[in-house]
Amino acid sequence: MTVFDVAAEAGVSLATVDRVLNGRKGVRPATIGRVRSAVERLGFKRDSFAAGLATRRQERFCFMLPARGPNSFMNALRESVAAAAARMEENRVIVRILDYPAFDEQMLCRRLAELDPRDCDGVAAVAIESPPVRQEIDRLVARGIPLVTLVSDVSPSRRAHFHGIDNKAAGRVAASLIGRMVHVPRGKIAMVVGRMTLHDHADRRLGFEQVMRREFPQLALLPPIEGLDDSTVTEKLVGRLLALNEDIVGLYSIGAGNRGIIAALAHRRPSQAALPPPVTVAHELTPHARDALLSGLFTAVLHQDQEQEVADAIAALRALNRDEADFPARTVRLQIFLRDNVP
Amino acid sequence: MTVFDVAAEAGVSLATVDRVLNGRKGVRPATIGRVRSAVERLGFKRDSFAAGLATRRQERFCFMLPARGPNSFMNALRESVAAAAARMEENRVIVRILDYPAFDEQMLCRRLAELDPRDCDGVAAVAIESPPVRQEIDRLVARGIPLVTLVSDVSPSRRAHFHGIDNKAAGRVAASLIGRMVHVPRGKIAMVVGRMTLHDHADRRLGFEQVMRREFPQLALLPPIEGLDDSTVTEKLVGRLLALNEDIVGLYSIGAGNRGIIAALAHRRPSQAALPPPVTVAHELTPHARDALLSGLFTAVLHQDQEQEVADAIAALRALNRDEADFPARTVRLQIFLRDNVP
DNA sequence: ATGAAAGCGCTAACAG
DNA sequence: CTGTTAGCGCTTTCAT
């Protein structure tokens, strides 16, 4: 069952069948119909190996990530991208990793501006929410380089898709878990973000506060503190917060810097250590978060499958590159890990 | 960068390069070394499209599932298999779906016995735990047809892999959720299984009881009831149980038949309806479970990604078919859905 | 608007 | 043990 058989059945040549199959133009409607019905009758399915071999195009994509730093989530993401790059190489997809200093909008803009349509067929970027970035993304798209956002979105912008979890839902889930698991009648809830300009962190906070206010009004929300995704900074700030508020019964770690959270929780002052530890929900299952979960220091960890995010982003870029407008972008499933289902 | 270049660089022929690349025997160690280093030097990567095209083998696998019935989890699984079958067709993999009457060990055995190595290169089966089944699986493998278990394992047996979630862990997670979310000092916990001969159900119960007993001894475990994965049966049994025990504060639905659980919970007698509803954890995100979750009737649903299970099973069968002994079988990640992250 | 012919890079016979 | 040769089924020029 090959294109050849279809050609014979339809009474046309190989080339015409190919044109119809791939929606190329320059075929009379009547002929299209004949080929279509031949395909139908024979139950023809294209052999993707042969198709892949015959098209010798190479696709070149760029991943724009924050530079290597203390944020283990981002480091892990970089590994995922590198692994995907290696795997995709045999599918004629070349993935290059570029980076910008974390939180640095200006450098991100500059890096995006440098991209040349002649050696880059698409970009996946962990973005920062800001007008200049949005503008630069739009300019990139105008130049003919499609862009998808990864992990953290920029919206509204001309980016084609966002690949990541539903961060508002993540915040709501965290609130549900904490609210239902806190057993005291009242108390305070702390939030730690990396930085508010990160769209994903802002969304998580939004969802969290929404559910907290509506369903657990007896728990008081402290204003969020910014730990810059850095565990040293985070430890200092959280330590101070815990010392100042003896009655913190819940803690939501929205960003990175979990090592700092763990350290602060582990070193609570004796007066606090007597109380039950706050119900703590963190993000990203790094090795540290994993240990904190196993030791009972964290109650739950909300995680996103980075491999899937990366794979989805590459799939989307390929589709964009082939002008498949109807590519279905899916939201990466939020994963909840408790002590008993740690991977 | 092709095998041809590698051949030239190593000073051998195409065929020899191919032998080395694919680990075929009949090449002198010295030659192997020359080819390897040429590959290394040139950074050669095999083009999987060309490789796929050149091997014209067709793989034919069978999925052995319980017959279509009232169990929506199994119906959904069947859909997943059908979808995967369609997708794999263009990769030269043909998947056939076979079935046996649910719970019927004898028929399962008979169906397995009928399989012929001449038209089946591997089997993925949702199994039943019993000596005859185990024996029949071993016989199948002896006849040269590799088998992997799907969703529910049979162990020990000569099946190559199990593809599904860690069911003991699932039970432990359910216990953690219920235990931490029940706010009364004491009460009873109910368990509903499909049938104890299903390995996955038995495992979940094990994990559940283990954590319940150890961490929440103030909650009393009622003996599990068997609903046969049928919602009519389940509704009757659970209704009776709820009527007899006013102080049920937690409910773990281990198998299918969620519709029955939902009905029973929704129709609690007025005297009970005044109390807070039991903290309920169910399995399998069917549309009904989803609605129950959204309406607050279920507290959490534990789910497994069927698409991934099926994809993994097919990948494993392909590997077995190519005698890749070191294929890494992964455990499908247990998913936890709360009201706010329902897909 | 349609057809003929030349590969794409690899694997698999078969021959040495 | 190693080399030669003929495709796999599709896409892509180039002719018509």
Coordinates of N, CA and C in Angstrom, one line a residue, chain A residues 45-50 52-53 89-92 169 172-173 176-177 180-183 215 279 299 333-338 340-341 343, chain B residues 45-50 52-53 89-92 169 172-173 176-177 180-183 279 299 333-341 343:
Chain A
K45 N -2.3 4.8 4.2 CA -1.7 5.6 5.3 C -0.3 5.9 4.9
R46 N 0.1 7.2 5.0 CA 1.4 7.6 4.6 C 2.4 6.9 5.6
D47 N 3.5 6.5 5.0 CA 4.6 5.9 5.9 C 5.5 7.1 6.3
S48 N 5.5 7.3 7.6 CA 6.2 8.5 8.1 C 7.7 8.4 8.0
F49 N 8.2 7.2 8.0 CA 9.6 7.0 7.8 C 10.1 7.5 6.4
A50 N 9.4 7.0 5.5 CA 9.7 7.4 4.1 C 9.6 8.9 3.9
G52 N 9.8 11.2 6.1 CA 10.8 11.9 6.8 C 12.1 11.8 6.1
L53 N 12.4 10.7 5.5 CA 13.7 10.5 4.8 C 13.7 11.4 3.5
E89 N 17.9 15.2 17.7 CA 18.9 15.3 16.7 C 18.7 14.3 15.6
E90 N 18.3 13.1 16.0 CA 18.1 12.1 14.9 C 16.8 12.2 14.2
N91 N 16.0 13.2 14.6 CA 14.8 13.5 13.9 C 15.0 14.8 13.1
R92 N 16.3 15.2 12.9 CA 16.6 16.4 12.1 C 16.1 17.7 12.7
A169 N -4.5 27.5 38.9 CA -5.1 26.3 39.5 C -4.1 25.8 40.5
R172 N -4.6 27.5 43.6 CA -5.9 27.1 44.3 C -5.7 25.8 45.0
V173 N -5.0 24.9 44.3 CA -4.8 23.6 44.9 C -4.0 23.7 46.2
S176 N -6.3 24.8 48.9 CA -7.2 23.7 49.3 C -6.4 22.8 50.3
L177 N -5.2 22.4 49.9 CA -4.5 21.4 50.7 C -4.2 22.0 52.1
R180 N -7.5 22.6 54.2 CA -8.1 21.4 54.7 C -7.3 20.7 55.7
M181 N -6.0 20.9 55.7 CA -5.1 20.1 56.5 C -4.7 20.9 57.8
V182 N -5.0 22.2 57.9 CA -4.7 22.9 59.1 C -5.8 22.6 60.1
H183 N -5.4 22.2 61.3 CA -6.4 21.7 62.3 C -6.7 22.7 63.3
E215 N -12.7 30.3 51.0 CA -13.0 29.1 51.7 C -12.4 28.9 53.1
V279 N 1.7 23.7 57.8 CA 1.4 22.9 56.7 C 2.0 23.6 55.5
T299 N 4.5 19.3 53.3 CA 3.3 18.5 53.3 C 3.1 18.0 51.9
R333 N 0.0 18.9 32.9 CA -0.8 18.5 34.0 C 0.0 18.9 35.3
L334 N -0.7 19.5 36.3 CA -0.1 19.8 37.6 C 0.0 18.4 38.3
Q335 N 1.2 18.2 38.9 CA 1.4 17.0 39.7 C 1.4 17.3 41.1
I336 N 0.8 16.5 41.9 CA 0.8 16.7 43.4 C 1.6 15.5 44.0
F337 N 2.6 15.8 44.7 CA 3.4 14.8 45.4 C 3.2 14.9 46.9
L338 N 2.8 13.7 47.5 CA 2.8 13.6 48.9 C 3.9 12.7 49.3
D340 N 4.1 9.8 50.1 CA 4.0 8.4 49.7 C 4.1 8.2 48.2
N341 N 4.0 9.3 47.4 CA 4.2 9.1 46.0 C 5.3 9.9 45.4
P343 N 8.5 10.4 43.5 CA 9.2 9.6 42.5 C 10.6 9.1 42.9
Chain B
K45 N 25.3 10.7 13.8 CA 24.0 10.3 14.5 C 23.2 9.6 13.4
R46 N 22.7 8.4 13.7 CA 21.9 7.7 12.7 C 20.6 8.5 12.4
D47 N 20.2 8.5 11.2 CA 18.9 9.2 10.8 C 17.8 8.1 10.9
S48 N 16.9 8.4 11.9 CA 15.9 7.4 12.2 C 14.9 7.2 11.1
F49 N 14.7 8.2 10.3 CA 13.8 8.1 9.2 C 14.3 7.1 8.2
A50 N 15.5 7.2 7.8 CA 16.1 6.3 6.9 C 16.1 4.9 7.5
G52 N 14.2 3.6 9.7 CA 12.8 3.1 9.7 C 12.4 2.6 8.3
L53 N 12.7 3.4 7.4 CA 12.3 3.1 6.0 C 12.9 1.8 5.5
E89 N 0.0 3.0 13.5 CA -0.2 2.4 12.2 C 0.9 3.0 11.3
E90 N 1.1 4.3 11.3 CA 2.1 4.8 10.4 C 3.5 4.6 10.8
N91 N 3.7 4.0 12.0 CA 5.0 3.5 12.4 C 5.2 2.0 12.2
R92 N 4.3 1.5 11.4 CA 4.4 0.0 11.1 C 4.2 -0.9 12.3
A169 N 1.5 2.5 46.7 CA 1.7 3.9 47.0 C 0.4 4.7 46.9
R172 N -1.5 4.3 50.0 CA -0.9 5.1 51.1 C -1.3 6.6 50.9
V173 N -1.3 7.0 49.7 CA -1.6 8.4 49.5 C -3.1 8.7 49.9
S176 N -3.2 9.0 53.6 CA -2.7 10.3 54.0 C -3.7 11.4 53.9
L177 N -4.3 11.4 52.7 CA -5.3 12.5 52.4 C -6.4 12.4 53.4
R180 N -5.4 13.1 57.1 CA -5.1 14.5 57.4 C -6.3 15.4 57.3
M181 N -7.2 15.0 56.5 CA -8.4 15.9 56.3 C -9.6 15.6 57.2
V182 N -9.6 14.5 57.9 CA -10.7 14.2 58.8 C -10.4 15.0 60.1
H183 N -11.4 15.8 60.5 CA -11.1 16.7 61.6 C -11.8 16.3 62.9
V279 N -14.8 12.2 54.1 CA -13.7 12.6 53.2 C -13.5 11.4 52.3
T299 N -13.4 14.1 47.6 CA -12.4 15.0 48.1 C -11.2 15.0 47.1
R333 N 3.2 7.6 36.6 CA 3.1 8.5 37.8 C 1.6 8.6 38.2
L334 N 1.4 8.4 39.5 CA 0.1 8.6 40.1 C -0.3 10.0 40.1
Q335 N -1.5 10.3 39.6 CA -1.9 11.7 39.6 C -3.0 11.9 40.6
I336 N -2.9 13.1 41.3 CA -3.9 13.4 42.3 C -4.7 14.6 41.8
F337 N -6.0 14.4 41.7 CA -6.8 15.5 41.3 C -7.7 16.0 42.5
L338 N -7.6 17.3 42.8 CA -8.5 18.0 43.7 C -9.5 18.8 42.9
R339 N -10.4 19.4 43.5 CA -11.4 20.1 42.8 C -10.8 21.2 41.8
D340 N -9.7 21.7 42.3 CA -9.1 22.9 41.5 C -8.2 22.5 40.4
N341 N -7.8 21.2 40.3 CA -7.0 20.9 39.1 C -7.6 19.7 38.3
P343 N -8.9 18.1 35.2 CA -8.6 18.4 33.7 C -9.9 18.7 33.0

